[in-house]
Tab-separated table of C-alpha atoms in Angstrom:
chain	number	residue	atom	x	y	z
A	169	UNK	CA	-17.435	110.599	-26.313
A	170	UNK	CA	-16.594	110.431	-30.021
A	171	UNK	CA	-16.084	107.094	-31.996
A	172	UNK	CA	-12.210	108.252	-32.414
A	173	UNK	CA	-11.626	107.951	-28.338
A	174	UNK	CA	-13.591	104.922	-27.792
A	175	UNK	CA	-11.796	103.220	-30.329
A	176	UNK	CA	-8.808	104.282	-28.493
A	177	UNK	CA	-9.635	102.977	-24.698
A	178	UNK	CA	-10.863	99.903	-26.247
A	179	UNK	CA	-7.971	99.495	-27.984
A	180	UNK	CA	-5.436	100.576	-24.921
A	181	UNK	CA	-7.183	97.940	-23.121
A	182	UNK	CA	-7.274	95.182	-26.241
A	183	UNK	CA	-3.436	95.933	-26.763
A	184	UNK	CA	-2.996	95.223	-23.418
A	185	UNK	CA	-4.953	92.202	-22.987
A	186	UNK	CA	-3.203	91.260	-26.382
A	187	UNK	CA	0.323	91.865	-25.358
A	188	UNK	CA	-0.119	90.387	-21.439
A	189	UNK	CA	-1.309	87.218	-23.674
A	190	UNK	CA	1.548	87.244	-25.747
A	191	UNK	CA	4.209	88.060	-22.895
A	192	UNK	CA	2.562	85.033	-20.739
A	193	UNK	CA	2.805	82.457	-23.160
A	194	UNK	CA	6.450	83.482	-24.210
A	195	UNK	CA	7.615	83.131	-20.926
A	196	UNK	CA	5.043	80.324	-19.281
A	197	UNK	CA	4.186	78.134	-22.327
A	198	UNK	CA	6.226	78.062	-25.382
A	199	UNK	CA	8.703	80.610	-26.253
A	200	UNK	CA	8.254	80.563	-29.742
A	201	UNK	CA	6.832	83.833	-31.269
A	202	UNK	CA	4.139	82.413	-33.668
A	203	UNK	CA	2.429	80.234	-31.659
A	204	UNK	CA	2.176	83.045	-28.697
A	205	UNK	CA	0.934	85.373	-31.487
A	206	UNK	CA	-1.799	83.417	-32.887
A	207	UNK	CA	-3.364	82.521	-29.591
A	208	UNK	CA	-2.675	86.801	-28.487
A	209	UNK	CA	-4.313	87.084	-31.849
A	210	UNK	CA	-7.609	84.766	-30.854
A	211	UNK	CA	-7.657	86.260	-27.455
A	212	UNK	CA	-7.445	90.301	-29.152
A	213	UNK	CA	-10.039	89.729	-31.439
A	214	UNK	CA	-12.786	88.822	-29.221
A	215	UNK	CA	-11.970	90.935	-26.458
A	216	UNK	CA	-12.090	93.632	-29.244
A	217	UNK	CA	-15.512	92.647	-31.140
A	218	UNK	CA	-17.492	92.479	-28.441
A	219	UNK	CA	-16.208	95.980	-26.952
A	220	UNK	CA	-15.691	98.100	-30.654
A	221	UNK	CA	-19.413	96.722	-31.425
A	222	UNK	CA	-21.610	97.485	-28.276
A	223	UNK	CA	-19.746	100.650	-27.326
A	224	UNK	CA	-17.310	101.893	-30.105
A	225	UNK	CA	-19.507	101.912	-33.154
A	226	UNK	CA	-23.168	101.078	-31.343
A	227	UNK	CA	-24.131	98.542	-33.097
A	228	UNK	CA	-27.721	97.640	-31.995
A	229	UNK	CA	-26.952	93.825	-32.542
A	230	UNK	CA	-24.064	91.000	-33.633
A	231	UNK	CA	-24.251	91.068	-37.483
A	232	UNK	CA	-22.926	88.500	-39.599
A	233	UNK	CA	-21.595	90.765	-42.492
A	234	UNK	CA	-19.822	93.340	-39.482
A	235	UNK	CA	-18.522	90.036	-37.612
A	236	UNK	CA	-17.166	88.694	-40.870
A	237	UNK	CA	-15.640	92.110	-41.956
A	238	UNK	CA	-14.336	92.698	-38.650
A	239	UNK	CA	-12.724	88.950	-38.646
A	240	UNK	CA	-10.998	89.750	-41.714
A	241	UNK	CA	-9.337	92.605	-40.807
A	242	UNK	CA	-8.263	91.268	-38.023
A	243	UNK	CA	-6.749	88.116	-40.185
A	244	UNK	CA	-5.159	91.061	-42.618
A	245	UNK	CA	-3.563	92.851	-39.373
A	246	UNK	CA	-2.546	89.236	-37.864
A	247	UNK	CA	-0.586	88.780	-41.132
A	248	UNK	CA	0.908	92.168	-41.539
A	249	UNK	CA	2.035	91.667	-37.115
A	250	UNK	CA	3.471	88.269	-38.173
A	251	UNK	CA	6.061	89.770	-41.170
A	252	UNK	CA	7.027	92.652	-39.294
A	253	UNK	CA	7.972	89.967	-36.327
A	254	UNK	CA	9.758	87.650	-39.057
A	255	UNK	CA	11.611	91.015	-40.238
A	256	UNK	CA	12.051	92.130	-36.626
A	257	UNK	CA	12.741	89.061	-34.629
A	258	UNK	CA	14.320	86.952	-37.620
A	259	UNK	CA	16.334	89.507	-39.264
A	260	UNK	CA	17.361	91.972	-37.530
A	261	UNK	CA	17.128	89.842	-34.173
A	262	UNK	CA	15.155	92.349	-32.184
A	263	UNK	CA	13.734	90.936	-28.922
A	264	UNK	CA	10.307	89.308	-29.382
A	265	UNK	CA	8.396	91.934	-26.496
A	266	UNK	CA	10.432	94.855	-28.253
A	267	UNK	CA	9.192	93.483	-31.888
A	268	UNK	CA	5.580	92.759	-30.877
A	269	UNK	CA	5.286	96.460	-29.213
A	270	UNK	CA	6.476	97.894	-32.470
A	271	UNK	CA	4.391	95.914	-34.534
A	272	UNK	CA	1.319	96.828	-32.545
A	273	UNK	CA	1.556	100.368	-33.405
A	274	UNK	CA	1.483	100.088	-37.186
A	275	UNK	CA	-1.519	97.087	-36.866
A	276	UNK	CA	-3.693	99.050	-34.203
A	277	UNK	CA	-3.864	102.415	-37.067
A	278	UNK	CA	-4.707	99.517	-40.151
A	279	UNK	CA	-7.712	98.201	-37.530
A	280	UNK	CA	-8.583	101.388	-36.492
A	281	UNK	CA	-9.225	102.729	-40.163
A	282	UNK	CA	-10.386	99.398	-41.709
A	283	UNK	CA	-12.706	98.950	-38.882
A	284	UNK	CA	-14.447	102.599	-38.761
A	285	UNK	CA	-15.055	102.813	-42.809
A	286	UNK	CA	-15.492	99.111	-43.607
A	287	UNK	CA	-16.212	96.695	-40.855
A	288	UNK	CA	-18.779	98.837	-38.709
A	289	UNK	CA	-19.726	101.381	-41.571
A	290	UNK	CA	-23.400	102.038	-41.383
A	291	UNK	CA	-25.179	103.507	-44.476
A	292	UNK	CA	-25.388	106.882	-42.822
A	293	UNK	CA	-21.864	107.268	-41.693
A	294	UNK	CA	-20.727	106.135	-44.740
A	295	UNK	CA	-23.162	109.243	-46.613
A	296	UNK	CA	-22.241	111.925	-44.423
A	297	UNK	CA	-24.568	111.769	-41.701
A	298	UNK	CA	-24.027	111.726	-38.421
């Protein structure tokens, strides 16, 4: 199976572990978007590390430079998802579970791309080899 697919399942299953998390605490804990998004957000980007860099990308161990890479795109896509919910939710007053599946398409194809040619890039990849 090709990096492109896994990347895929791992994120159908991270954007649904994501989106569960940020359904839940709208409608258990507090109903306020930004608070449900950063703890979605926490909850996402582990579930996703630990999946992209075993099986996704085989990475033969945790490395500090990937982890720190992969961290910051994550913080880049976090603050993309939260303007497109202030511009969905806030200004045009979509609904919250409406705004938060929109915004999950356009941040899952930034991660996807940031993540295969700069977070888990390996030196042969990155040449041409496979």
């Amino acid at each position: 199976m090709n990096q492109s697919m896994k990347f895929i399942i791992v994120g159908v299953l991270n954007t649904i572990v994501g989106f569960i998390t940020y359904a839940g605490f709208i409608q258990f804990v507090n109903r306020n978007y930004f608070v449900a998004l950063v703890f979605s957000h926490i909850v996402g980007v582990v579930h996703s590390y630990l999946w992209n860099n075993k099986w996704t990308f085989s990475q033969k161990k945790h490395q500090a430079k990937s982890a720190v890479k992969f961290v910051l795109v994550y913080i880049f896509t976090f603050l993309v998802n939260l303007f497109l919910l202030f511009i969905l939710v806030d200004t045009m007053g979509t609904n919250k579970l409406i705004a938060q599946g929109i915004a999950l398409v356009i941040t899952t194809l930034i991660s996807f791309f940031a993540h295969k040619y700069w977070s888990f890039q390996n030196k042969a990849s990155s040449r041409g080899v496979r």
